[in-house]
Each structure stands twice: as structure tokens, then as C-alpha cells.
Protein backbone atom coordinates (compact mmCIF):
# COMPACT_ATOMS: atom_id res chain seq x y z
CA THR A 1 -35.71 -41.85 -1.35
CA ARG A 2 -34.65 -40.32 -4.65
CA MET A 3 -34.91 -36.74 -3.23
CA THR A 4 -32.75 -37.69 -0.28
CA GLU A 5 -30.14 -39.27 -2.56
CA GLN A 6 -30.05 -36.15 -4.73
CA ASN A 7 -29.61 -34.00 -1.66
CA ASP A 8 -26.80 -36.21 -0.36
CA ILE A 9 -25.02 -35.97 -3.72
CA LEU A 10 -25.35 -32.17 -3.71
CA VAL A 11 -23.98 -31.91 -0.17
CA GLN A 12 -21.03 -34.13 -1.14
CA LYS A 13 -20.28 -31.90 -4.11
CA LEU A 14 -20.47 -28.78 -1.94
CA VAL A 15 -18.10 -30.43 0.54
CA SER A 16 -15.65 -31.11 -2.30
CA VAL A 17 -15.75 -27.38 -3.13
CA ALA A 18 -15.59 -25.75 0.33
CA GLY A 19 -14.42 -28.53 2.68
CA MET A 20 -16.40 -30.65 5.12
CA GLU A 21 -15.99 -28.21 8.01
CA ASN A 22 -17.53 -25.43 5.90
CA VAL A 23 -20.75 -27.18 4.88
CA ASP A 24 -23.63 -27.69 7.30
CA GLN A 25 -27.24 -28.74 6.87
CA VAL A 26 -29.87 -27.12 9.07
CA GLY A 27 -33.32 -28.45 8.28
CA GLU A 28 -33.83 -28.12 4.54
CA ASN A 29 -31.15 -25.45 4.17
CA ILE A 30 -27.53 -26.09 3.30
CA ILE A 31 -25.17 -23.51 4.79
CA VAL A 32 -21.84 -23.10 2.99
CA LYS A 33 -18.89 -20.96 4.07
CA PRO A 34 -16.79 -20.29 0.94
CA TYR A 35 -13.33 -18.73 1.03
CA SER A 36 -12.93 -17.41 -2.51
CA ALA A 37 -14.71 -16.17 -5.61
CA GLN A 38 -13.78 -19.42 -7.35
CA GLU A 39 -15.58 -21.44 -4.69
CA ILE A 40 -18.64 -19.20 -4.91
CA ALA A 41 -18.71 -19.52 -8.70
CA GLU A 42 -18.66 -23.33 -8.43
CA ILE A 43 -21.38 -23.28 -5.75
CA MET A 44 -23.57 -21.08 -7.97
CA ARG A 45 -23.15 -23.51 -10.88
CA LEU A 46 -24.12 -26.46 -8.67
CA ALA A 47 -27.16 -24.56 -7.41
CA ARG A 48 -28.20 -23.76 -10.97
CA GLN A 49 -27.79 -27.39 -12.07
CA ASN A 50 -29.97 -28.55 -9.16
CA ASN A 51 -32.46 -25.68 -9.51
CA ILE A 52 -31.91 -24.61 -5.90
CA PRO A 53 -32.07 -20.90 -4.90
CA VAL A 54 -29.08 -19.23 -3.25
CA GLU A 55 -29.06 -16.51 -0.62
CA ALA A 56 -26.03 -14.45 0.43
CA GLY A 57 -27.52 -12.13 3.00
CA SER A 58 -26.22 -8.57 2.93
CA TYR A 59 -23.55 -9.31 0.29
CA ALA A 60 -25.97 -9.88 -2.61
CA ILE A 61 -26.81 -7.07 -5.02
CA GLY A 62 -29.23 -6.70 -7.91
CA PRO A 63 -32.99 -7.24 -8.19
CA ALA A 64 -34.48 -8.35 -4.90
CA ALA A 65 -35.85 -11.89 -4.96
CA SER A 66 -38.69 -12.91 -2.71
CA SER A 67 -37.66 -15.54 -0.24
CA LYS A 68 -39.54 -18.76 -0.94
CA PRO A 69 -40.03 -21.61 1.49
CA GLY A 70 -38.19 -24.81 0.75
CA LYS A 71 -34.65 -26.00 0.37
CA LYS A 72 -31.94 -23.40 -0.45
CA ILE A 73 -28.21 -22.83 -0.20
CA ILE A 74 -27.24 -20.08 2.18
CA LEU A 75 -23.78 -18.56 1.70
CA ALA A 76 -22.07 -17.29 4.85
CA LEU A 77 -19.08 -15.19 3.75
CA ASP A 78 -17.48 -14.69 7.17
CA ARG A 79 -14.25 -16.39 6.02
CA MET A 80 -13.81 -13.87 3.21
CA ASP A 81 -12.40 -11.13 5.44
CA GLN A 82 -8.92 -10.72 3.91
CA ILE A 83 -7.32 -7.27 3.79
CA LEU A 84 -4.31 -6.87 1.47
CA PHE A 85 -2.36 -3.58 1.27
CA ASN A 86 -0.65 -2.60 -1.96
CA SER A 87 2.08 -0.04 -1.26
CA GLN A 88 2.82 0.53 -4.96
CA ASN A 89 -0.54 2.03 -5.87
CA LEU A 90 -1.90 2.74 -2.36
CA THR A 91 -4.95 0.48 -2.52
CA LEU A 92 -6.55 -2.16 -0.37
CA THR A 93 -8.01 -5.38 -1.75
CA THR A 94 -10.48 -6.88 0.70
CA GLY A 95 -12.99 -9.65 0.98
CA PRO A 96 -16.62 -8.56 1.46
CA ALA A 97 -16.57 -9.55 5.15
CA ALA A 98 -13.54 -7.38 6.00
CA LYS A 99 -14.46 -5.33 9.03
CA MET A 100 -14.49 -1.56 8.73
CA ASP A 101 -12.69 -1.07 12.05
CA GLU A 102 -9.88 -3.42 10.93
CA ILE A 103 -9.49 -1.43 7.71
CA ALA A 104 -9.43 1.83 9.67
CA LYS A 105 -6.76 0.42 12.02
CA LEU A 106 -4.50 -0.73 9.18
CA VAL A 107 -4.83 2.55 7.28
CA LEU A 108 -4.02 4.53 10.41
CA GLU A 109 -0.85 2.47 10.94
CA LYS A 110 0.19 3.29 7.36
CA GLU A 111 -0.31 7.03 7.97
CA LEU A 112 -2.81 7.11 5.08
CA VAL A 113 -6.43 8.18 4.67
CA PHE A 114 -9.35 5.89 3.73
CA PRO A 115 -12.21 7.98 2.26
CA GLY A 116 -14.75 5.25 3.06
CA ILE A 117 -14.28 5.80 6.78
CA THR A 118 -16.98 8.48 6.54
CA CYS A 119 -19.42 6.13 4.74
CA SER A 120 -23.03 7.11 5.34
CA HIS A 121 -23.92 3.43 5.67
CA LYS A 122 -23.09 1.98 9.05
CA GLY A 123 -22.45 -1.69 8.28
CA LEU A 124 -19.79 -3.51 10.25
CA THR A 125 -18.18 -4.85 7.07
CA VAL A 126 -17.11 -3.11 3.88
CA GLY A 127 -19.19 -5.50 1.76
CA GLU A 128 -22.37 -4.56 3.61
CA ASN A 129 -21.69 -0.89 2.97
CA VAL A 130 -20.95 -1.40 -0.73
CA ALA A 131 -24.08 -3.56 -1.15
CA ALA A 132 -26.14 -0.82 0.51
CA CYS A 133 -25.22 1.47 -2.42
CA PHE A 134 -27.35 -0.85 -4.61
CA SER A 135 -30.33 -1.01 -2.27
CA GLU A 136 -32.48 1.23 -4.49
CA GLY A 137 -32.01 -1.01 -7.52
CA GLU A 138 -29.45 1.22 -9.26
CA PRO A 139 -25.82 1.60 -8.18
CA ASP A 140 -25.77 4.95 -6.40
CA PHE A 141 -22.58 5.91 -4.59
CA LYS A 142 -23.44 9.02 -2.62
CA CYS A 143 -20.21 9.50 -0.65
CA GLN A 144 -18.49 12.86 -1.14
CA VAL A 145 -15.16 11.18 -1.94
CA ALA A 146 -15.21 7.90 -3.87
CA CYS A 147 -13.57 5.04 -1.95
CA LEU A 148 -13.97 2.31 -4.59
CA CYS A 149 -11.77 1.78 -7.60
CA GLY A 150 -12.94 -1.72 -8.51
CA LEU A 151 -15.39 -4.46 -7.61
CA GLU A 152 -15.32 -8.24 -8.11
CA MET A 153 -18.60 -10.15 -8.29
CA VAL A 154 -19.99 -13.58 -9.13
CA LEU A 155 -23.27 -13.50 -11.02
CA PHE A 156 -25.95 -15.96 -10.04
CA ASP A 157 -25.20 -17.98 -13.19
CA GLY A 158 -21.67 -18.60 -11.84
CA THR A 159 -19.87 -16.05 -14.03
CA ALA A 160 -17.11 -14.09 -12.27
CA ILE A 161 -16.68 -10.46 -13.36
CA THR A 162 -14.50 -7.52 -12.40
CA VAL A 163 -15.63 -3.92 -12.81
CA GLY A 164 -13.09 -1.12 -12.60
CA GLU A 165 -9.37 -1.55 -12.08
CA ILE A 166 -7.30 -2.36 -9.03
CA ALA A 167 -4.86 0.49 -9.63
CA ALA A 168 -7.27 3.08 -11.06
CA LYS A 169 -7.17 6.22 -8.94
CA ASP A 170 -9.31 8.52 -11.07
CA TYR A 171 -12.65 6.73 -10.80
CA ASP A 172 -15.21 8.91 -9.07
CA ASN A 173 -18.70 7.91 -7.95
CA TYR A 174 -20.19 8.76 -11.34
CA HIS A 175 -17.75 6.58 -13.30
CA LEU A 176 -18.26 3.56 -11.07
CA SER A 177 -22.05 4.00 -10.98
CA TYR A 178 -22.10 4.19 -14.78
CA MET A 179 -20.01 1.03 -15.24
CA LEU A 180 -21.96 -0.94 -12.66
CA GLY A 181 -25.21 0.29 -14.18
CA GLY A 182 -24.66 -2.24 -16.94
CA TYR A 183 -25.24 -4.99 -14.38
CA ARG A 184 -28.23 -3.47 -12.62
CA HIS A 185 -30.53 -6.23 -13.90
CA GLU A 186 -28.13 -8.95 -12.78
CA LYS A 187 -28.22 -10.54 -9.37
CA ALA A 188 -24.69 -10.99 -8.03
CA ILE A 189 -22.61 -11.65 -4.93
CA ILE A 190 -19.77 -9.32 -3.97
CA THR A 191 -16.53 -11.31 -3.71
CA GLY A 192 -13.77 -8.69 -3.75
CA ILE A 193 -13.48 -4.97 -3.20
CA HIS A 194 -10.67 -2.64 -4.31
CA LEU A 195 -10.44 0.50 -2.19
CA LYS A 196 -8.40 3.59 -2.91
CA LEU A 197 -6.32 5.23 -0.20
CA LEU A 198 -5.07 8.80 -0.01
CA LEU A 199 -1.88 10.23 1.35
CA GLY A 200 -2.29 11.97 4.66
CA GLU A 201 -1.17 15.56 5.03
CA ARG A 202 2.60 15.55 4.58
CA GLU A 203 5.32 18.14 4.19
CA ASN A 204 8.80 17.88 2.74
CA PHE A 205 11.78 18.75 4.96
CA TRP A 206 15.48 18.73 4.15
CA LEU A 207 17.93 17.76 6.90
CA VAL A 208 21.70 18.14 6.84
CA THR A 209 24.52 17.20 9.20
CA SER A 210 28.30 17.02 9.10
CA CYS A 211 30.50 14.17 10.26
CA ALA A 212 34.20 13.48 10.63
CA ASP A 213 34.57 11.11 7.70
CA ILE A 214 32.37 9.30 5.23
CA SER A 215 33.32 5.80 6.33
CA LYS A 216 31.75 6.50 9.75
CA SER A 217 28.48 7.61 8.17
CA MET A 218 28.55 4.45 6.07
CA GLU A 219 28.36 2.37 9.23
CA VAL A 220 24.95 3.79 10.18
CA PHE A 221 23.59 4.14 6.63
CA PRO A 222 21.81 0.72 6.57
CA SER A 223 20.20 1.44 9.93
CA ILE A 224 18.83 4.80 8.77
CA VAL A 225 17.48 3.40 5.51
CA LYS A 226 15.77 0.50 7.28
CA SER A 227 14.34 2.42 10.24
CA TYR A 228 13.04 5.48 8.37
CA GLN A 229 12.15 4.09 4.95
CA GLY A 230 8.51 5.19 5.38
CA TRP A 231 9.55 8.84 5.67
CA LEU A 232 12.89 9.00 3.90
CA ASP A 233 12.70 10.08 0.24
CA LYS A 234 16.39 10.72 -0.38
CA ILE A 235 19.63 10.35 1.54
CA MET A 236 23.22 11.04 0.52
CA ALA A 237 26.52 10.90 2.37
CA VAL A 238 29.21 12.71 0.40
CA LYS A 239 32.84 13.68 0.94
CA SER A 240 33.10 17.42 1.49
CA ASP A 241 35.96 17.77 -0.96
CA LEU A 242 34.00 16.03 -3.74
CA ASN A 243 32.34 19.30 -4.62
CA PRO A 244 33.65 22.52 -3.04
CA VAL A 245 30.47 24.27 -4.16
CA LEU A 246 28.46 22.15 -1.69
CA THR A 247 30.71 23.24 1.19
CA ASP A 248 30.22 26.88 0.23
CA VAL A 249 26.46 26.48 -0.11
CA LEU A 250 26.12 24.79 3.29
CA ALA A 251 28.31 27.46 4.91
CA ARG A 252 25.94 30.15 3.61
CA LEU A 253 22.73 28.28 4.49
CA PHE A 254 23.92 27.10 7.90
CA PRO A 255 26.68 29.39 9.25
CA ALA A 256 26.77 27.45 12.53
CA MET A 257 27.63 24.16 10.83
CA PRO A 258 31.28 23.22 11.33
CA GLU A 259 33.45 22.15 8.40
CA ALA A 260 33.82 18.39 8.24
CA GLY A 261 35.11 15.52 6.18
CA ALA A 262 31.64 14.56 4.95
CA TYR A 263 28.05 15.74 4.87
CA VAL A 264 24.78 13.83 5.03
CA LEU A 265 21.77 15.26 3.17
CA MET A 266 18.31 13.81 3.80
CA SER A 267 14.88 14.55 2.36
CA VAL A 268 12.09 13.58 4.77
CA ASN A 269 8.43 13.52 3.76
CA CYS A 270 6.18 13.34 6.81
CA PRO A 271 3.30 15.03 8.69
CA PRO A 272 4.60 18.15 10.49
CA ASP A 273 3.83 16.64 13.90
CA LYS A 274 6.06 13.63 13.11
CA LEU A 275 9.15 15.69 12.24
CA GLU A 276 10.45 16.19 15.78
CA PRO A 277 10.52 12.48 16.80
CA ILE A 278 11.99 11.56 13.38
CA LEU A 279 14.65 14.26 13.77
CA ASP A 280 15.48 13.07 17.29
CA GLY A 281 15.84 9.48 16.09
CA LEU A 282 18.01 10.39 13.09
CA THR A 283 20.19 12.65 15.24
CA ASN A 284 20.82 9.85 17.74
CA VAL A 285 21.77 7.39 14.99
CA LEU A 286 24.05 9.89 13.24
CA LYS A 287 25.81 10.77 16.48
CA GLN A 288 27.09 7.20 16.52
CA ALA A 289 28.99 8.18 13.37
CA GLY A 290 30.45 11.26 15.03
CA ALA A 291 27.96 13.61 13.37
CA SER A 292 27.22 17.07 14.67
CA GLU A 293 23.73 18.39 15.32
CA THR A 294 21.27 17.70 12.52
CA LEU A 295 19.86 20.94 11.06
CA ILE A 296 16.54 21.51 9.27
CA ALA A 297 16.03 23.49 6.08
CA LYS A 298 12.71 25.11 6.90
CA ASP A 299 12.14 27.90 4.43
CA THR A 300 11.38 27.35 0.75
CA TYR A 301 14.68 28.81 -0.45
CA GLN A 302 16.78 26.47 1.72
CA LYS A 303 14.73 23.46 0.59
CA LEU A 304 15.12 24.36 -3.08
CA VAL A 305 18.87 24.89 -2.74
CA LEU A 306 19.45 21.56 -0.97
CA ALA A 307 17.22 19.70 -3.45
CA SER A 308 19.22 21.22 -6.30
CA CYS A 309 22.53 20.30 -4.64
CA TYR A 310 21.38 16.72 -4.12
CA ASN A 311 20.17 16.28 -7.71
CA THR A 312 23.32 17.89 -9.14
CA LEU A 313 25.62 15.67 -7.07
CA ALA A 314 23.65 12.51 -7.93
CA GLY A 315 23.86 13.37 -11.62
CA GLU A 316 27.58 14.11 -11.45
CA LEU A 317 28.32 10.88 -9.62
CA ASP A 318 26.41 8.79 -12.17
CA ALA A 319 28.19 10.52 -15.08
CA ASN A 320 31.71 10.82 -13.63
CA PRO A 321 34.07 8.40 -15.48
CA ASP A 322 36.51 8.55 -12.55
CA MET A 323 33.90 7.04 -10.23
CA THR A 324 33.09 3.35 -9.98
CA GLU A 325 29.56 2.52 -8.88
CA ILE A 326 29.28 -0.45 -6.53
CA SER A 327 25.99 -2.21 -5.95
CA ALA A 328 25.56 -1.50 -2.28
CA GLY A 329 22.50 -3.64 -1.70
CA GLU A 330 24.85 -5.57 0.57
CA ILE A 331 26.61 -2.62 2.19
CA GLU A 332 27.26 -4.52 5.39
CA SER A 333 29.15 -7.27 3.56
CA ARG A 334 30.98 -5.01 1.11
CA PRO A 335 34.69 -5.64 0.59
CA GLN A 336 37.09 -3.41 2.47
CA ILE A 337 37.56 -0.14 0.62
CA GLU A 338 40.24 2.37 1.44
CA ASP A 339 38.60 5.41 3.03
CA SER A 340 40.51 7.64 0.65
CA ARG A 341 38.73 6.05 -2.30
CA LEU A 342 35.16 6.13 -0.93
CA PHE A 343 33.49 9.32 -2.16
CA ALA A 344 29.72 9.03 -1.81
CA VAL A 345 26.74 6.82 -1.13
CA TYR A 346 23.11 7.62 -1.81
CA ARG A 347 19.62 6.26 -2.23
CA GLN A 348 17.02 8.09 -4.30
CA ASN A 349 13.87 6.42 -2.94
CA GLU A 350 12.80 3.22 -1.23
CA ARG A 351 12.36 1.36 -4.53
CA GLU A 352 15.97 1.97 -5.57
CA THR A 353 19.00 0.21 -4.17
CA VAL A 354 21.69 2.16 -2.42
CA LYS A 355 24.46 3.34 -4.73
CA MET A 356 28.05 3.61 -3.52
CA PHE A 357 30.85 5.37 -5.42
CA ILE A 358 34.60 4.91 -5.09
CA LYS A 359 37.41 6.67 -6.85
CA SER A 360 38.57 4.43 -9.73
CA GLY A 361 42.11 3.14 -9.61
CA HIS A 362 44.53 3.40 -6.70
């Protein structure tokens, strides 16, 4: 019959959008499992062209529509469970079906805090919880700390929209409710969620150790940078005779520290309970370079002095015409340099390459 032919054509078109394995017909209903907002937008356009209603379960927001008997497309968003971590702006981008316990696990591994973990809604997925904030007809985010910074949706006419910004950190519940209020009369399906993360409680510590010569410390430098990049803000190995002031300062701050051919300064940013295992690990690595015991600058004065020393030395190295800076992104494959000419190596933060300085000329 004509109705059957039309239905077959619609199913074929849905298969071309989502794939044969993701389209199923149960009675009059066509169940589709899309993977992206683009697929959902195309499905919504096909539904509109064929005058067929669409249901998306707990991931639909907007005015409630009464469920009518008869043929309809049912969207099952189980495949849209992606969780992407952005280390640059500390956000997560997830699909609506991303599970809350998976988000909590990832955030815990990153030593960060996800405000939405205390969500008053108890849905298994983040999309269910966000949709619940619209259940009274108006967007109403009641959490004490806002966890959203942006939302992606596909309207029922097939239009894809984004509200908020992926990297915005200053949106609170009021701002997001206000922006989403403009769509309160629109029925939509949640397709992407941008969640803000917070830094866990951290404290800055300065560590310092002495070693026989700078070339030895160079051997373990790549290992330290790679193994502790999550905690290490700054690290510098410097010849002790590069700046006599540094030797004097360290002698006053740490009387027990022996004089040496080189010093290693490190700034570590970590939770207080993580300091001891980090210190133990760094000490063991540095011992391979003949380093003495690694000491901690605990009080504010010591921290300020070491931070000042580090910044002063870094500035002097960059400005010193007698120093040649070598790109040390490939430290392990660097050409042989006479130890007498190698003066310092440092890295400011994990987004900067390691800088190595040698005395110009022979």
C-alpha cells in the first residue's frame, strides 16, 4: 500500500542517516540510535517532512507534548555518551547519555572537582539531570555551584543551537537560566553539555637540592618533567657559579645543604597530602644524578625568596648575550656539549618547552 511504501522510504532515509544497525522498527514505532547532533538534526527534518512526532525520553526539554497513539520516531541516545576533557580551560564536553559515575571517576583521576557531583537530581546520566532543570517549564538551575557553562541542543524543527560558551567560567545559574529562558517555548533535544571543573585544594611548595654537576642533573631532567608534569610548575637546574648570590641565599635558607656544582629548584603545586609521595619520587630520581637530600621551603618567606631567585635567574639567562639558548625539546638527542659550557636548563610550565643555555664561544 501507499502508506507502507512511504514508511519504507522513511526507514531507508533514517538508515542512511544513522546506519542500518541503529534503526529498528517495533510495531508502528521507528527506534533510531543517533550518534551526533548532526544526525539528530537530519532525523528531525525528516520527521517534520513526514509529519511524524518524535520522542527523546528524558533528554527532551521544553513544553510537554501529550503522547498520541500512532506511528512515531523514538530517539534512543545511548550512543551519545562521549566524555572529552579539555586541560586548557578545565572543562568537560559530554554527550547527554554520559554517565555521572564515569564523569566523577575521570574528574577524580585528574585531581579536580566537578560541582555537579552534588546535583539534587539523581539521574544516572548528566543529560537527565540537566533536562530535569527544565521540568517546571522554565530553566531553573537550583544547584549551589553552577556546573554548566554551555549547552548544545537541536530544536524540533531541526535547527542546532548552542547556548553559552565552552570556555566560559563565569556563568552562574542566573546567567544560564536567563539565556536559556529565550528558548523556554521551544521543544528541543539536548545533544551536548559543557561542564566546568574546579581546581581541587592545592598548595605551592618550593623544593631545592644540590648535585655534583649540572650534566648529571640533565640526564634525569626529561624523566622528572614527564613523570611529574601534573604537579610541576617550574624546574631549573643551574650551575652554582652562574650566580654567587644564589649560593649565598641557599646557604642562609638551608644551612645544612652542602655546596655543590649545581642546584635544582622546583616549584610543585599539589594537595598537601600528595607532597610526601611526590617528594619521595623526586628524591629517588635526583639521587640517580648524585643529588643530595631534597629540601622543602615550607614557610612563606622561604617560598618568596626561592620564587624570586628563580624568576631573576630565568630573566638573566634570557637576556644574557653571552648565553646561547638551545631548543631542548629533544634533550635526549642533543649534540654533545662540553660540561664547562652548559650553564642552565629550565622549564617554566608544562605548556613551554625546556630551555637549555650554554656559554657562547669556546
